[in-house]
Amino acid sequence: MAAANPWDPATALNAAGLLLGHFITSELVTQEMLNISKKSTSCFVNFSRLQQITDIQAEIYQKNLEIELLSLEKDAADVVHPSFLAQKCHSLQSMNNHLEAVLKEKRSLRQRLLKPICQGNLPIEAVYHRYIVHLLELAVTFIERLEDHLETIRNIPYLDADLKKMSTALAKMDILVTETEELAENILKWREQQKEVSSHIPKILAEKNSLHKHGVIVPPLPLTSNVQSINANVHSSLYSAHS
């Protein structure tokens, strides 16, 4: 039998009950305070909740184990299971139908295989003609660029020799430019001297004719010798430039 609560004034008239009754009558302690002290503490409630959580976790773990066992059983099922047999039967039937169709068209397939694929016209629907034209343009452009790249790759071993030849050609070009400038200067000088000589020729001829009339022999003019030397220099410069 459970023992009586010594703090409950209604159970028995012991010293504690009398004391509590005296406190209640003197309003030092209220009945609500006594009722609160009689309630169970919250720690026992937390213990019960923890026990429930533990039970739920154990149940979840058990269910996970059952799921894993079922998945293993599914993966390692016997091949004679009806579902697997139905899948295999369907695959065999589809393969058999395909082989029957191939055997029916054996003659046409043999002719198609013996016929060369190259130089043949493939039937293309009219809807795709514009795309085929664009595709052919792209293919031609790709082939041209590919040929250029291949030619560049083939010429890579000869780049050093080509660079040396280019340097030599540039040096020769510089020499030719210098010689051409000198030749242009000589030509300009020759033109000026020709203008000067042509301006003096009428006067010299008039004087020479007058001297011939009087029977005087005139030596060759120095201007003609200078002109001949200039002409010789110009011709030599032109010959060296062409060579």
Short mmCIF file of C-alpha atoms in Angstrom, two decimals:
data_model
loop_
_atom_site.label_atom_id
_atom_site.label_comp_id
_atom_site.label_asym_id
_atom_site.label_seq_id
_atom_site.Cartn_x
_atom_site.Cartn_y
_atom_site.Cartn_z
CA MET A 1 0.00 0.00 0.00
CA ALA A 2 1.31 3.44 -0.87
CA ALA A 3 2.38 5.62 2.03
CA ALA A 4 0.38 8.74 2.72
CA ASN A 5 1.83 12.08 1.68
CA PRO A 6 2.86 13.79 4.91
CA TRP A 7 2.57 17.22 3.21
CA ASP A 8 -1.07 16.68 2.25
CA PRO A 9 -3.31 18.16 5.00
CA ALA A 10 -6.31 16.12 3.88
CA THR A 11 -4.77 12.67 4.43
CA ALA A 12 -4.11 12.63 8.16
CA LEU A 13 -3.97 15.01 11.08
CA ASN A 14 -0.30 14.65 11.77
CA ALA A 15 2.11 17.41 12.73
CA ALA A 16 2.94 18.27 9.13
CA GLY A 17 -0.75 18.43 8.20
CA LEU A 18 -1.54 20.60 11.15
CA LEU A 19 1.35 22.88 10.27
CA LEU A 20 0.23 23.18 6.66
CA GLY A 21 -3.35 23.82 7.73
CA HIS A 22 -2.13 26.56 10.03
CA PHE A 23 -0.12 28.09 7.14
CA ILE A 24 -3.14 27.97 4.84
CA THR A 25 -5.44 29.62 7.41
CA SER A 26 -2.82 32.28 8.06
CA GLU A 27 -2.50 32.73 4.25
CA LEU A 28 1.24 32.11 4.31
CA VAL A 29 0.77 29.22 1.84
CA THR A 30 -1.98 28.83 -0.73
CA GLN A 31 -3.61 25.67 -2.01
CA GLU A 32 -2.27 26.35 -5.52
CA MET A 33 1.29 26.26 -4.21
CA LEU A 34 0.63 22.90 -2.62
CA ASN A 35 -0.90 21.56 -5.84
CA ILE A 36 2.15 22.68 -7.85
CA SER A 37 4.46 20.90 -5.43
CA LYS A 38 2.47 17.69 -5.95
CA LYS A 39 3.02 17.62 -9.78
CA SER A 40 5.60 15.28 -11.31
CA THR A 41 8.86 16.87 -12.41
CA SER A 42 9.60 17.49 -16.11
CA CYS A 43 12.69 15.26 -16.16
CA PHE A 44 10.54 12.13 -16.08
CA VAL A 45 8.56 13.48 -19.06
CA ASN A 46 11.83 14.02 -20.96
CA PHE A 47 12.90 10.48 -20.12
CA SER A 48 9.69 9.12 -21.60
CA ARG A 49 10.14 11.22 -24.74
CA LEU A 50 13.73 10.03 -25.09
CA GLN A 51 12.52 6.46 -24.79
CA GLN A 52 9.95 7.08 -27.54
CA ILE A 53 12.63 8.63 -29.82
CA THR A 54 14.90 5.64 -29.21
CA ASP A 55 12.10 3.23 -30.08
CA ILE A 56 11.29 5.16 -33.28
CA GLN A 57 14.97 5.17 -34.33
CA ALA A 58 15.21 1.44 -33.73
CA GLU A 59 12.09 0.93 -35.84
CA ILE A 60 13.54 3.09 -38.66
CA TYR A 61 16.79 1.13 -38.54
CA GLN A 62 14.84 -2.12 -38.75
CA LYS A 63 12.88 -0.84 -41.76
CA ASN A 64 16.10 0.22 -43.49
CA LEU A 65 17.52 -3.25 -42.99
CA GLU A 66 14.38 -4.75 -44.47
CA ILE A 67 14.62 -2.41 -47.49
CA GLU A 68 18.27 -3.36 -48.05
CA LEU A 69 17.38 -7.04 -47.85
CA LEU A 70 14.59 -6.56 -50.38
CA SER A 71 16.90 -4.68 -52.78
CA LEU A 72 19.54 -7.42 -52.47
CA GLU A 73 16.89 -10.03 -53.10
CA LYS A 74 15.74 -8.13 -56.18
CA ASP A 75 19.28 -7.79 -57.55
CA ALA A 76 20.18 -11.41 -56.85
CA ALA A 77 16.86 -12.87 -57.95
CA ASP A 78 16.82 -16.10 -59.87
CA VAL A 79 16.89 -15.78 -63.66
CA VAL A 80 13.93 -18.10 -63.94
CA HIS A 81 11.70 -15.51 -62.28
CA PRO A 82 8.63 -14.85 -64.46
CA SER A 83 9.38 -11.14 -64.86
CA PHE A 84 12.91 -11.82 -66.12
CA LEU A 85 11.67 -14.60 -68.36
CA ALA A 86 9.07 -12.25 -69.88
CA GLN A 87 11.73 -9.63 -70.65
CA LYS A 88 13.97 -12.21 -72.29
CA CYS A 89 11.09 -13.63 -74.28
CA HIS A 90 10.19 -10.15 -75.55
CA SER A 91 13.80 -9.47 -76.57
CA LEU A 92 14.02 -12.78 -78.41
CA GLN A 93 10.76 -12.14 -80.22
CA SER A 94 11.89 -8.69 -81.40
CA MET A 95 15.21 -10.15 -82.59
CA ASN A 96 13.40 -12.95 -84.38
CA ASN A 97 11.13 -10.47 -86.16
CA HIS A 98 14.16 -8.45 -87.24
CA LEU A 99 15.91 -11.54 -88.61
CA GLU A 100 12.79 -12.55 -90.51
CA ALA A 101 12.62 -9.10 -92.11
CA VAL A 102 16.30 -9.33 -93.04
CA LEU A 103 15.82 -12.77 -94.62
CA LYS A 104 12.85 -11.52 -96.62
CA GLU A 105 14.95 -8.68 -98.07
CA LYS A 106 18.10 -10.76 -98.43
CA ARG A 107 18.33 -10.33 -102.20
CA SER A 108 17.82 -6.57 -102.15
CA LEU A 109 20.27 -6.21 -99.27
CA ARG A 110 22.89 -8.23 -101.15
CA GLN A 111 22.48 -6.01 -104.21
CA ARG A 112 22.76 -2.87 -102.10
CA LEU A 113 25.90 -4.17 -100.40
CA LEU A 114 27.53 -5.15 -103.70
CA LYS A 115 26.73 -1.77 -105.26
CA PRO A 116 29.46 0.80 -104.61
CA ILE A 117 28.39 3.69 -102.46
CA CYS A 118 30.59 6.26 -104.22
CA GLN A 119 29.31 8.08 -107.31
CA GLY A 120 25.76 7.46 -106.26
CA ASN A 121 22.93 9.90 -105.74
CA LEU A 122 21.35 9.70 -102.32
CA PRO A 123 17.66 10.57 -102.22
CA ILE A 124 17.18 13.72 -100.15
CA GLU A 125 13.85 15.33 -99.48
CA ALA A 126 13.23 18.76 -100.98
CA VAL A 127 12.83 20.29 -97.53
CA TYR A 128 16.50 19.66 -96.79
CA HIS A 129 17.94 20.86 -100.12
CA ARG A 130 18.83 24.35 -98.88
CA TYR A 131 20.57 22.88 -95.86
CA ILE A 132 22.55 20.55 -98.13
CA VAL A 133 23.67 23.50 -100.28
CA HIS A 134 24.81 25.38 -97.19
CA LEU A 135 26.54 22.25 -95.93
CA LEU A 136 28.42 21.85 -99.22
CA GLU A 137 29.61 25.47 -99.06
CA LEU A 138 30.88 24.88 -95.54
CA ALA A 139 32.59 21.67 -96.65
CA VAL A 140 34.38 23.43 -99.53
CA THR A 141 35.53 26.23 -97.22
CA PHE A 142 36.71 23.70 -94.68
CA ILE A 143 38.67 21.74 -97.30
CA GLU A 144 40.35 24.92 -98.59
CA ARG A 145 41.35 26.00 -95.10
CA LEU A 146 42.53 22.50 -94.33
CA GLU A 147 44.74 22.49 -97.43
CA ASP A 148 46.21 25.86 -96.43
CA HIS A 149 46.94 24.61 -92.93
CA LEU A 150 48.49 21.40 -94.26
CA GLU A 151 50.67 23.39 -96.65
CA THR A 152 51.78 25.59 -93.76
CA ILE A 153 52.61 22.53 -91.68
CA ARG A 154 54.61 21.02 -94.58
CA ASN A 155 56.61 24.24 -94.95
CA ILE A 156 57.54 24.44 -91.27
CA PRO A 157 60.89 22.54 -91.73
CA TYR A 158 61.88 24.98 -94.51
CA LEU A 159 61.09 28.18 -92.60
CA ASP A 160 64.72 28.87 -91.66
CA ALA A 161 65.92 28.53 -95.25
CA ASP A 162 63.06 30.70 -96.49
CA LEU A 163 63.87 33.37 -93.91
CA LYS A 164 67.51 33.38 -94.99
CA LYS A 165 66.46 33.72 -98.63
CA MET A 166 64.12 36.54 -97.71
CA SER A 167 66.89 38.35 -95.81
CA THR A 168 69.22 37.97 -98.81
CA ALA A 169 66.52 39.25 -101.16
CA LEU A 170 65.89 42.26 -98.91
CA ALA A 171 69.61 43.06 -98.85
CA LYS A 172 69.76 42.85 -102.66
CA MET A 173 66.68 45.04 -102.87
CA ASP A 174 68.35 47.66 -100.66
CA ILE A 175 71.40 47.60 -102.94
CA LEU A 176 69.20 47.97 -106.02
CA VAL A 177 67.34 50.88 -104.42
CA THR A 178 70.64 52.63 -103.70
CA GLU A 179 71.89 52.04 -107.24
CA THR A 180 68.57 53.24 -108.65
CA GLU A 181 68.81 56.45 -106.64
CA GLU A 182 72.36 57.01 -107.91
CA LEU A 183 71.21 56.31 -111.46
CA ALA A 184 68.34 58.77 -111.09
CA GLU A 185 70.78 61.44 -109.89
CA ASN A 186 73.09 60.75 -112.87
CA ILE A 187 70.15 60.95 -115.27
CA LEU A 188 69.09 64.29 -113.81
CA LYS A 189 72.64 65.61 -114.15
CA TRP A 190 72.82 64.31 -117.72
CA ARG A 191 69.53 66.04 -118.58
CA GLU A 192 70.78 69.33 -117.17
CA GLN A 193 74.02 69.05 -119.16
CA GLN A 194 72.08 68.11 -122.28
CA LYS A 195 69.92 71.19 -121.85
CA GLU A 196 73.03 73.30 -121.36
CA VAL A 197 74.74 71.82 -124.44
CA SER A 198 71.61 72.17 -126.55
CA SER A 199 71.36 75.81 -125.55
CA HIS A 200 74.99 76.48 -126.69
CA ILE A 201 74.90 74.40 -129.91
CA PRO A 202 73.31 77.06 -132.19
CA LYS A 203 75.82 79.66 -131.07
CA ILE A 204 78.76 77.27 -131.52
CA LEU A 205 77.58 76.17 -134.95
CA ALA A 206 77.20 79.76 -136.06
CA GLU A 207 80.72 80.59 -134.90
CA LYS A 208 82.10 77.43 -136.53
CA ASN A 209 80.46 78.28 -139.85
CA SER A 210 81.81 81.78 -139.76
CA LEU A 211 85.31 80.47 -139.04
CA HIS A 212 85.05 77.94 -141.88
CA LYS A 213 84.15 80.72 -144.20
CA HIS A 214 87.35 82.51 -143.25
CA GLY A 215 89.37 79.26 -143.61
CA VAL A 216 90.13 78.72 -139.91
CA ILE A 217 90.31 75.07 -138.63
CA VAL A 218 88.42 74.66 -135.34
CA PRO A 219 89.51 71.91 -132.86
CA PRO A 220 86.83 69.64 -131.33
CA LEU A 221 84.81 71.23 -128.61
CA PRO A 222 85.42 70.18 -124.98
CA LEU A 223 81.72 70.08 -124.35
CA THR A 224 81.25 67.13 -126.70
CA SER A 225 83.91 65.13 -124.85
CA ASN A 226 82.23 65.88 -121.50
CA VAL A 227 78.86 64.85 -122.89
CA GLN A 228 80.32 61.61 -124.24
CA SER A 229 81.85 60.76 -120.83
CA ILE A 230 78.52 61.46 -119.10
CA ASN A 231 76.68 59.28 -121.62
CA ALA A 232 79.16 56.48 -121.01
CA ASN A 233 78.61 56.74 -117.23
CA VAL A 234 74.84 56.64 -117.64
CA HIS A 235 74.98 53.57 -119.92
CA SER A 236 77.29 51.74 -117.52
CA SER A 237 74.96 52.53 -114.59
CA LEU A 238 71.94 51.25 -116.51
CA TYR A 239 73.76 48.05 -117.45
CA SER A 240 74.83 47.38 -113.85
CA ALA A 241 71.27 48.03 -112.58
CA HIS A 242 69.78 45.55 -115.09
CA SER A 243 72.39 42.93 -114.31
#
